[in-house]
Short mmCIF file of C-alpha atoms and ligand atoms in Angstrom, two decimals:
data_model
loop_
_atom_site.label_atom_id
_atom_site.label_comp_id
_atom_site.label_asym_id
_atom_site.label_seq_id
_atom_site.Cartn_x
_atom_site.Cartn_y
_atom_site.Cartn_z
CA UNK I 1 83.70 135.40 132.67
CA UNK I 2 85.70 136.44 129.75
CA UNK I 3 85.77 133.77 127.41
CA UNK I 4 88.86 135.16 125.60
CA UNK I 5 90.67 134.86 128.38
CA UNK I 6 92.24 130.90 128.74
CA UNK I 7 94.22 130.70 131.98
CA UNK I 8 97.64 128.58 131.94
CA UNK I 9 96.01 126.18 133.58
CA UNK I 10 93.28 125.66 130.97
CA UNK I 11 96.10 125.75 128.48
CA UNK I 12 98.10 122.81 130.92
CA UNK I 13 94.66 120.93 129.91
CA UNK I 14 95.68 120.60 125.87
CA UNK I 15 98.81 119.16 126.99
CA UNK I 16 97.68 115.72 127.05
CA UNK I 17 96.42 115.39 123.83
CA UNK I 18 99.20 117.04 121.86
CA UNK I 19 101.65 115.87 124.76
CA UNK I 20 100.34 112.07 125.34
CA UNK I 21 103.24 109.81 124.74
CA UNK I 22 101.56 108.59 121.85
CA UNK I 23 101.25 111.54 120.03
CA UNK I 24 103.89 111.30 117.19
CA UNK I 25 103.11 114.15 114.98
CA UNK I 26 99.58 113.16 113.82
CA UNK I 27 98.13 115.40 111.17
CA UNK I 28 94.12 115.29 112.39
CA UNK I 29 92.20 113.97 115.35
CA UNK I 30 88.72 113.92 115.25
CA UNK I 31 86.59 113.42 118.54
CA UNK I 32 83.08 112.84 117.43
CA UNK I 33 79.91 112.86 120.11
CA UNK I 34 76.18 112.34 119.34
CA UNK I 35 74.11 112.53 122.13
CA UNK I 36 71.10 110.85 120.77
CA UNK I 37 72.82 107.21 119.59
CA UNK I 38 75.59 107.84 122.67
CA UNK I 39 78.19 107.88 119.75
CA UNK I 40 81.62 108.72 121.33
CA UNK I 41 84.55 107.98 118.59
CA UNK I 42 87.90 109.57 118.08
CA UNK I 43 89.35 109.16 114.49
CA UNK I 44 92.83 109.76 114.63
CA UNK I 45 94.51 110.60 111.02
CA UNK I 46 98.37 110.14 111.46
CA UNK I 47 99.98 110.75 107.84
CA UNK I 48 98.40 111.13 104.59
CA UNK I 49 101.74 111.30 102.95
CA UNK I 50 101.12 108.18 100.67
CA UNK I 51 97.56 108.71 100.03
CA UNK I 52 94.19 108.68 102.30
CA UNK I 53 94.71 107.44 106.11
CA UNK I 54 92.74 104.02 105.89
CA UNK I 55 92.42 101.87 108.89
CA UNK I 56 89.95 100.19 110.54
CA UNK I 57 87.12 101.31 113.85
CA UNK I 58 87.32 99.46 116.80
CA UNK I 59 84.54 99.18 119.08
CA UNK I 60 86.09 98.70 122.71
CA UNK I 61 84.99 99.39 126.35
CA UNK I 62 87.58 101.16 127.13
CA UNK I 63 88.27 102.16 131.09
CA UNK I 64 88.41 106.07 130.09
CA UNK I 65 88.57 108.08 127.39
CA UNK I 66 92.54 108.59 127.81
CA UNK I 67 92.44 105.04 126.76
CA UNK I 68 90.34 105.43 123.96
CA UNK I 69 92.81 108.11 123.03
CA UNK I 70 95.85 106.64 123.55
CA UNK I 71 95.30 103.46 121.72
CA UNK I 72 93.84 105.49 118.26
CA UNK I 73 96.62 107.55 118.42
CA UNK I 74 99.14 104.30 118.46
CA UNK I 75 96.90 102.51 116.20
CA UNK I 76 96.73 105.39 113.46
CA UNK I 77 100.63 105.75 113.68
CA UNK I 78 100.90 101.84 113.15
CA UNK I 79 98.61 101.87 109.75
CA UNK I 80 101.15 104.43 108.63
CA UNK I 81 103.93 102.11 109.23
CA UNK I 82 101.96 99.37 108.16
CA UNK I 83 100.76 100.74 104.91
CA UNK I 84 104.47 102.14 104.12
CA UNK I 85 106.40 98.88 104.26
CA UNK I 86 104.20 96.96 102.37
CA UNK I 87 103.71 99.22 99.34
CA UNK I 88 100.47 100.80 99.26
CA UNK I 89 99.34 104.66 98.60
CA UNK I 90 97.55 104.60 101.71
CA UNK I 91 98.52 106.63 104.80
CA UNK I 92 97.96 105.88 108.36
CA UNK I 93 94.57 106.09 110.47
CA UNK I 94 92.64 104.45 112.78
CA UNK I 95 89.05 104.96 114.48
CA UNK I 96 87.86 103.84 118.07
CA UNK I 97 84.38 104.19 118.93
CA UNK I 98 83.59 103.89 123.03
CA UNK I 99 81.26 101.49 124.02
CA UNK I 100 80.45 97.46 124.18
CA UNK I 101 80.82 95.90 120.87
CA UNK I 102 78.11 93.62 122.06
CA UNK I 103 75.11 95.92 123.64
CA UNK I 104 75.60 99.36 122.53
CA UNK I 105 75.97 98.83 119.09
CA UNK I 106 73.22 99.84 116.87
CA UNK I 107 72.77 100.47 112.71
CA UNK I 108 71.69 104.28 114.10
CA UNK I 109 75.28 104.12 115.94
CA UNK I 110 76.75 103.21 112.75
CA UNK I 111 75.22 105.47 110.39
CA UNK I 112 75.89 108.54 113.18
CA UNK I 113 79.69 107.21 112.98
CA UNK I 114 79.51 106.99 108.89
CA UNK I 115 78.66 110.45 108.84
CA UNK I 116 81.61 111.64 110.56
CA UNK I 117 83.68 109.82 108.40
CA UNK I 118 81.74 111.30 105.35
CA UNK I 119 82.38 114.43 106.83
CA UNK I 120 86.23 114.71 106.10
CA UNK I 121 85.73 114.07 102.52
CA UNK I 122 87.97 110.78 101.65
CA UNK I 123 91.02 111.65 103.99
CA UNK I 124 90.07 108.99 106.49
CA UNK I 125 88.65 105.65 105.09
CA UNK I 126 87.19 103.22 107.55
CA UNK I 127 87.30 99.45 107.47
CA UNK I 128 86.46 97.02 110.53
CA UNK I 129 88.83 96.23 113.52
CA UNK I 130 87.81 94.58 116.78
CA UNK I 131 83.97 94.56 117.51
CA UNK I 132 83.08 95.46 113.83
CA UNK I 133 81.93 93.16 110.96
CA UNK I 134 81.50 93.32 107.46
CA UNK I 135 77.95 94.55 108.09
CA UNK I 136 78.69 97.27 110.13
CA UNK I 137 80.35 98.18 107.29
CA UNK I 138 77.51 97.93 105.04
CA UNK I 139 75.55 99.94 107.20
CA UNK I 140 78.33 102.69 107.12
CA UNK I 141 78.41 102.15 103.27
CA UNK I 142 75.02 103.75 103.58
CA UNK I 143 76.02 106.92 104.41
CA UNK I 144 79.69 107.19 103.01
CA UNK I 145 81.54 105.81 100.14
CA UNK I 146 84.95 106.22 102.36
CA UNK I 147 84.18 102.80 103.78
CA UNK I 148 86.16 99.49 102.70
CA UNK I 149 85.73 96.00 104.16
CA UNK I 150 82.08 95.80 103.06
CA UNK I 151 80.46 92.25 102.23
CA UNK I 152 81.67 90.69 99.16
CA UNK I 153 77.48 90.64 98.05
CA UNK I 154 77.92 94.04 98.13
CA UNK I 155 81.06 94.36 95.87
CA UNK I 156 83.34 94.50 98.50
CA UNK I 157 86.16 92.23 99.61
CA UNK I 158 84.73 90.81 102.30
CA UNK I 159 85.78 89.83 105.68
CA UNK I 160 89.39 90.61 105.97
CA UNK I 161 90.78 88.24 108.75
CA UNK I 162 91.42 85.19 106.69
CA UNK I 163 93.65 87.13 104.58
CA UNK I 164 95.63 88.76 107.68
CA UNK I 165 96.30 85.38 109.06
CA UNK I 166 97.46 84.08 106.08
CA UNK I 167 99.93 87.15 105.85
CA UNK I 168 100.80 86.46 109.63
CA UNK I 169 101.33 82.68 109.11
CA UNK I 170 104.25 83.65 106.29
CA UNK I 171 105.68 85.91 108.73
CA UNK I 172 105.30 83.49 111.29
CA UNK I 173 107.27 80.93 108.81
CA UNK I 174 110.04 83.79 107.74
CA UNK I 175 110.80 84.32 111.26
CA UNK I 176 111.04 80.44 111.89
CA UNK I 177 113.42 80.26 109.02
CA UNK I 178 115.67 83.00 110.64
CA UNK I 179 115.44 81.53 114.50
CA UNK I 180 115.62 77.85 113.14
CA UNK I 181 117.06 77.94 109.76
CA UNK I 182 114.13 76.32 108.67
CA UNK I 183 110.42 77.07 107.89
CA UNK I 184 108.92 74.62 108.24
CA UNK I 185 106.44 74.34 111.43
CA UNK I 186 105.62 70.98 111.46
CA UNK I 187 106.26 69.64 115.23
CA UNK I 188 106.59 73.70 116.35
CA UNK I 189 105.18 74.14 119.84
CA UNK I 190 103.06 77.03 119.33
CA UNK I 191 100.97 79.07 121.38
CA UNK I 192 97.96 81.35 119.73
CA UNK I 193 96.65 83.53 122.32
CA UNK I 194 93.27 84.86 121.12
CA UNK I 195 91.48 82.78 118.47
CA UNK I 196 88.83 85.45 117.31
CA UNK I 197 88.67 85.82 113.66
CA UNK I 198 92.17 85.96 112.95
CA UNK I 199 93.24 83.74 115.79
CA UNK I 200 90.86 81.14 114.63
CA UNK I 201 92.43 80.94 110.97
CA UNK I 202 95.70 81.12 111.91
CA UNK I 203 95.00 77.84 113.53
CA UNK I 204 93.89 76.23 110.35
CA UNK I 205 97.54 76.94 108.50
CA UNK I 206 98.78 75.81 111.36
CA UNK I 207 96.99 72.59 111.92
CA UNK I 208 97.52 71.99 108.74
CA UNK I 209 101.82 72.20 108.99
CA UNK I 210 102.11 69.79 111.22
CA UNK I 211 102.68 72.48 114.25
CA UNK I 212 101.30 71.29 117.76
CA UNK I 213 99.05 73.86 118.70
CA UNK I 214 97.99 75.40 122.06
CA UNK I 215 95.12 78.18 121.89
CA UNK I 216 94.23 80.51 124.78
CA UNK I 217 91.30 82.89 125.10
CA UNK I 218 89.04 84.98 127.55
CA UNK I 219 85.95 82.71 126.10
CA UNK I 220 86.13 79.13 127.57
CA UNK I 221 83.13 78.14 124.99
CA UNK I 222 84.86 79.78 121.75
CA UNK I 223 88.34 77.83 122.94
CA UNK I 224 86.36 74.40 123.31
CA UNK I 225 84.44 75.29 119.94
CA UNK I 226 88.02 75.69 118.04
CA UNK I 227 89.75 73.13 120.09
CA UNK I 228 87.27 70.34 118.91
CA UNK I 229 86.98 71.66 115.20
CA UNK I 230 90.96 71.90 115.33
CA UNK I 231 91.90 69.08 117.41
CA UNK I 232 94.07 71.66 119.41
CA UNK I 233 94.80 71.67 123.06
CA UNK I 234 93.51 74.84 125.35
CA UNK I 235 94.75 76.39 128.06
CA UNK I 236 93.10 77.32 130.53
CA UNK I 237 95.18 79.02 132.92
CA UNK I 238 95.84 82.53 133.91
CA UNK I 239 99.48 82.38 133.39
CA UNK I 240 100.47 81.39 129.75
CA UNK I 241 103.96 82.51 129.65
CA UNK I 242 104.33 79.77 131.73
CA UNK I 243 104.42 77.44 129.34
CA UNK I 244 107.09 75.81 127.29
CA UNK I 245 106.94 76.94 123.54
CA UNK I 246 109.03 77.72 120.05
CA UNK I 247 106.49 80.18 118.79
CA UNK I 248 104.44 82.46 120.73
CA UNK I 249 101.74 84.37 118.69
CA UNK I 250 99.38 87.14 120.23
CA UNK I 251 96.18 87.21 117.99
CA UNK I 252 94.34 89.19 121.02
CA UNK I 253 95.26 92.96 121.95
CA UNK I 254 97.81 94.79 121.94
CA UNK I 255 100.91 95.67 124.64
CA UNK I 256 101.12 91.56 125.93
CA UNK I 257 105.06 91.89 125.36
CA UNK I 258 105.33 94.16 128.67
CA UNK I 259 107.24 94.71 132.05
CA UNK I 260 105.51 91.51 133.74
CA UNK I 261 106.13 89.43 131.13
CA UNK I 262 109.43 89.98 129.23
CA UNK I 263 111.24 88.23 131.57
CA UNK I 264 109.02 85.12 131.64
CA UNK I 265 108.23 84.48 127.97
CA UNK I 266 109.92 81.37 126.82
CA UNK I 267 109.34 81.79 123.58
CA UNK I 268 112.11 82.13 120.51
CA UNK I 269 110.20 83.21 117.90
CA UNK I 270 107.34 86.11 118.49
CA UNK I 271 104.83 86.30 115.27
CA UNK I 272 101.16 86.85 116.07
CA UNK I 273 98.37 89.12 114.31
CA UNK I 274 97.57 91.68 117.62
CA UNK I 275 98.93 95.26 117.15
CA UNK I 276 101.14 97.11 118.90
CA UNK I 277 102.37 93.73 121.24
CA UNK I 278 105.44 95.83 122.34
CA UNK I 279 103.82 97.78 125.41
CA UNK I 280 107.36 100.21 124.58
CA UNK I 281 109.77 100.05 122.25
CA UNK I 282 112.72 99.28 124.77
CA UNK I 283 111.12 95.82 125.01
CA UNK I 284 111.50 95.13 121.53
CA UNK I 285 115.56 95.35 122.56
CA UNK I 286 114.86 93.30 125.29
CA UNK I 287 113.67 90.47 123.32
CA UNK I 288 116.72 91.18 121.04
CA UNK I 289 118.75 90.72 124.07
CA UNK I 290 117.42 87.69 124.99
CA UNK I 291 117.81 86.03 121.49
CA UNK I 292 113.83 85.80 121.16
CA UNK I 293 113.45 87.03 117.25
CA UNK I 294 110.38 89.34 116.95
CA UNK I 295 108.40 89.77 113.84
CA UNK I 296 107.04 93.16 114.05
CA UNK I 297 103.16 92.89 114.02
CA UNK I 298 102.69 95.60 111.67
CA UNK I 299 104.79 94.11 109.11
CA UNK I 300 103.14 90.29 109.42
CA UNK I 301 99.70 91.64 110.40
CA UNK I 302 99.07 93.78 106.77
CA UNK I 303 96.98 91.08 105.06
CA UNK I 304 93.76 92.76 106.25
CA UNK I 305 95.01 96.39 104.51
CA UNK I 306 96.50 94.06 101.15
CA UNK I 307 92.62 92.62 101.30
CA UNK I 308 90.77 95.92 101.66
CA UNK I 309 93.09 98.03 99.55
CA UNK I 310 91.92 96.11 96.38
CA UNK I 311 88.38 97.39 97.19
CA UNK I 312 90.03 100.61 95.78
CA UNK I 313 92.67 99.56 93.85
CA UNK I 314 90.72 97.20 92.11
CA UNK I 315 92.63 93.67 92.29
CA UNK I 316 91.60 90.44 92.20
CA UNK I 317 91.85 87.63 95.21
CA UNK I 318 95.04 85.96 93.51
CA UNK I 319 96.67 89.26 93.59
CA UNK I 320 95.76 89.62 97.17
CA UNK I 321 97.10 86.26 98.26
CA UNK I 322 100.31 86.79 96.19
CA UNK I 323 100.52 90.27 98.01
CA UNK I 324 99.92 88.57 101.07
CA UNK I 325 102.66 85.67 100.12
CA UNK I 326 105.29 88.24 99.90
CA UNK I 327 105.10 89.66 103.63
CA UNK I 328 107.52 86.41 104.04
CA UNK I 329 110.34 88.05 102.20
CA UNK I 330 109.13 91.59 103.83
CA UNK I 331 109.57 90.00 107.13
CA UNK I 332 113.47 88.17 106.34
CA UNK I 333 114.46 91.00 104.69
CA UNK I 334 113.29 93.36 108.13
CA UNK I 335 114.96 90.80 110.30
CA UNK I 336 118.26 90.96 107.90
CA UNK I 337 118.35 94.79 108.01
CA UNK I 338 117.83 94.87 111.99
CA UNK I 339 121.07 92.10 112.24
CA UNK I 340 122.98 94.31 109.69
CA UNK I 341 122.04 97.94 111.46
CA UNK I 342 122.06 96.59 115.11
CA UNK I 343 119.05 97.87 115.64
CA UNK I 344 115.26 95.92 116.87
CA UNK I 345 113.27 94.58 114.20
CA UNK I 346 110.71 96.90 115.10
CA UNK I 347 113.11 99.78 114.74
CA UNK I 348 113.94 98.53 111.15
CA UNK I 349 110.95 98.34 110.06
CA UNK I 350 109.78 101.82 111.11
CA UNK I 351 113.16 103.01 109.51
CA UNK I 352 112.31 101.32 106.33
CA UNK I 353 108.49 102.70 106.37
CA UNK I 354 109.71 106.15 107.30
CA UNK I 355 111.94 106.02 104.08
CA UNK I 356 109.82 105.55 101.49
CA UNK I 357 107.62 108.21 103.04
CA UNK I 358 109.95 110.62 103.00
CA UNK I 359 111.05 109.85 99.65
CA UNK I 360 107.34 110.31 98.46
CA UNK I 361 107.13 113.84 100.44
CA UNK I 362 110.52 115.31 99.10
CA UNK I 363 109.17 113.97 95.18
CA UNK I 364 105.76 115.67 96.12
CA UNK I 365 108.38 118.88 97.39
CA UNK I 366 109.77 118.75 93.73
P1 NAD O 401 88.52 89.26 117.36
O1 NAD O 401 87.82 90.24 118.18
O2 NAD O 401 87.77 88.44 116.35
O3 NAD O 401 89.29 88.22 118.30
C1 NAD O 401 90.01 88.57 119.43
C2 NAD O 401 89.96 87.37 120.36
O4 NAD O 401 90.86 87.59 121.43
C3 NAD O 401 88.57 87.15 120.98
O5 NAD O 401 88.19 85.80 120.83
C4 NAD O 401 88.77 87.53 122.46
O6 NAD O 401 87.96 86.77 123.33
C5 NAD O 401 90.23 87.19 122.64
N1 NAD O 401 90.88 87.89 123.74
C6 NAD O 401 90.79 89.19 124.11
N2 NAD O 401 91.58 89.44 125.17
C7 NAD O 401 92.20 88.26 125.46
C8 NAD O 401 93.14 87.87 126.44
N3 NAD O 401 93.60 88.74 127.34
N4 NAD O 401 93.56 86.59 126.45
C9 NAD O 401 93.10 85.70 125.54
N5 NAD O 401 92.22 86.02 124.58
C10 NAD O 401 91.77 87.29 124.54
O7 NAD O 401 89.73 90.05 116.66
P2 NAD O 401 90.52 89.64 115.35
O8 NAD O 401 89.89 90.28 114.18
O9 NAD O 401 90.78 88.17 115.33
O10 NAD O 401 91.89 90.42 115.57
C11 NAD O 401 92.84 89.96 116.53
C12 NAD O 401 93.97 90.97 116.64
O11 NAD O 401 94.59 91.14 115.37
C13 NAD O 401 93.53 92.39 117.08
O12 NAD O 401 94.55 92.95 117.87
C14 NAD O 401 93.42 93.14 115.77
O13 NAD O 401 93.61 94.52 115.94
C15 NAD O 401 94.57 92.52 115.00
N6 NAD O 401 94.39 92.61 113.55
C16 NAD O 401 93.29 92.08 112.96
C17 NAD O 401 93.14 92.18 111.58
C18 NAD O 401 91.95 91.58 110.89
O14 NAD O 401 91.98 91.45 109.66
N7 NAD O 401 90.92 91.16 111.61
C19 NAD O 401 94.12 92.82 110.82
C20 NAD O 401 95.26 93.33 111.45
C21 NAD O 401 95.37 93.22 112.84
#
């Protein structure tokens, strides 16, 4: 056969990488494969507009690799976003590697995966997401210095999760404020879906409030563990929109704000650390229909980035928190613009992030 020769329908095949839906105009994606650790990863690098595309790998056993595709490619746009609207040179990117978090990881997997990253020279700078820790970091550290998140022993900034729910639980409160005219949480029926290392935090600010707290998760053992530490109720249910609450906030994965549940969800306020909860955007306008407000999970979740960026930036943890602090008036001032614009708060958010990049790309231009 003559290998210069690509038939149509071998061309049909690119189609659904450059044509998935989630495909917005991403600069680079990277599919990496080692057959000797079983390393399967895609790095997807959306916009480098700001600065290097830093976001974090997620380790995920993901159904297929169109899965595993589809969700970098959302995740990468969202660090763009994310990075955008709260200020930092940083553009947007995001890593998945394919596999169980919890068997197939192993330092050789790691150091394969660091070398990839080491291979595009800075443009795409790793952190952890879902199924990484600080020292898988470390490990990656070994091979590449495009690695944040590493453990604050090793001159890094640590685990970032406290941080992000600290950012979420201001957003959380600005959100409040504009649904209640108040933000204050104390009494607040609230509902944490997910209390992993985020999850599990955000229950502490809440706890400590005054909110009454629910918590949900897929482990019965880690939602007795918090429960009792907490002195939260679980439930245990399959059915959690179900239940009567003010604030709903998904700390788990991503697209929980969907066709089966938009009608159900009780909820006024939405504010939780899990990206991407809008399955599509159209359901961000029908929460905006039904007067639920909706504090865009990119905006509230960027406490993680604020934490890691000062592994490069060079600032210290007061600056972090106080960077942190502010996603509160990020957050009212999204939810103002949406009222004033009629549009979602989602929509003004990725407005206001698409701004300032292209006011950086028209300076760069001049
Ligand atoms: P994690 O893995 O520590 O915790 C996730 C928890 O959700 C686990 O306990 C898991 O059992 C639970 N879970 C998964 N599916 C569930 C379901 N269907 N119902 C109930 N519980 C479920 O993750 P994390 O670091 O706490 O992050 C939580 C979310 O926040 C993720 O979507 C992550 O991408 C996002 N996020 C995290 C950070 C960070 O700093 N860690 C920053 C930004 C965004």
């Amino acid at each position: 056969m003559n290998s210069q020769i690509i038939s149509a329908k071998e061309i049909a095949k690119a189609d659904p990488v450059f044509g998935q839906l989630s495909f917005d105009n991403h600069e680079q994606i990277v599919f990496c494969n080692d057959k000797d650790t079983g390393l399967k990863a895609i790095i997807g690098i959306h916009n480098t507009v700001l600065g290097p595309a830093l976001g974090g790998t997620r380790m995920w056993n993901y159904a297929n690799e169109w899965e595993a595709l589809n969700d970098v490619l959302r995740l990468s746009r969202g660090m763009t976003f994310k990075s955008a609207i709260t200020g930092l040179n940083l553009g947007g990117g995001k890593a998945v590697i394919i596999g169980d978090a919890k068997t197939q990881k192993t330092p050789e997997l790691m150091r394969k995966f660091g070398e990839f990253v080491n291979s595009l020279g800075g443009k795409y700078i790793t952190a952890e997401d879902v199924g990484m820790s600080t020292e898988d970091m470390d490990i990656v550290r070994e091979v590449t210095p495009h690695v944040t998140g590493i453990s604050e022993s090793k001159g890094g900034s640590g685990n970032p999760s406290p941080v992000t729910a600290y950012g979420v639980f201001m957003g959380m409160k600005a959100a409040a404020k504009y649904k209640f005219g108040s933000d204050n949480l104390n009494g607040k029926a609230v509902f944490v879906q997910g209390i992993g290392n985020v999850g599990e935090a955000l229950v502490g600010y809440l706890v400590k409030e005054g909110a009454n707290v629910t918590i949900t998760d897929l482990s019965e053992e880690r939602m007795d563990q918090v429960s009792r530490s907490y002195g939260v109720s679980s439930y245990k249910g399959n059915d959690i929109f179900s239940q009567t609450m003010d604030i709903y906030a998904p700390c788990a994965l991503g697209a929980t704000i969907n066709d089966d549940t938009i009608n159900k969800i009780k909820a006024q306020v939405i504010a939780g650390a899990a990206n991407n909860q809008l399955a599509e955007d159209r359901h961000g306008v029908l929460l905006q229909e039904k007067g639920i407000v909706y504090a865009p999970d990119f905006v509230i979740n960027a406490g993680g980035i604020i934490n890691v960026y000062a592994e490069l930036e060079k600032y210290d943890k007061q600056e972090i928190m106080r960077r942190t602090e502010n996603i509160y008036n990020t957050t009212l001032e999204i939810l103002e613009r949406a009222a004033a614009n009629g549009v979602t708060p989602n929509v003004a958010a990725v407005n206001t992030a698409k701004e300032r990049i292209a006011k950086r790309k028209s300076e760069q231009a001049n």
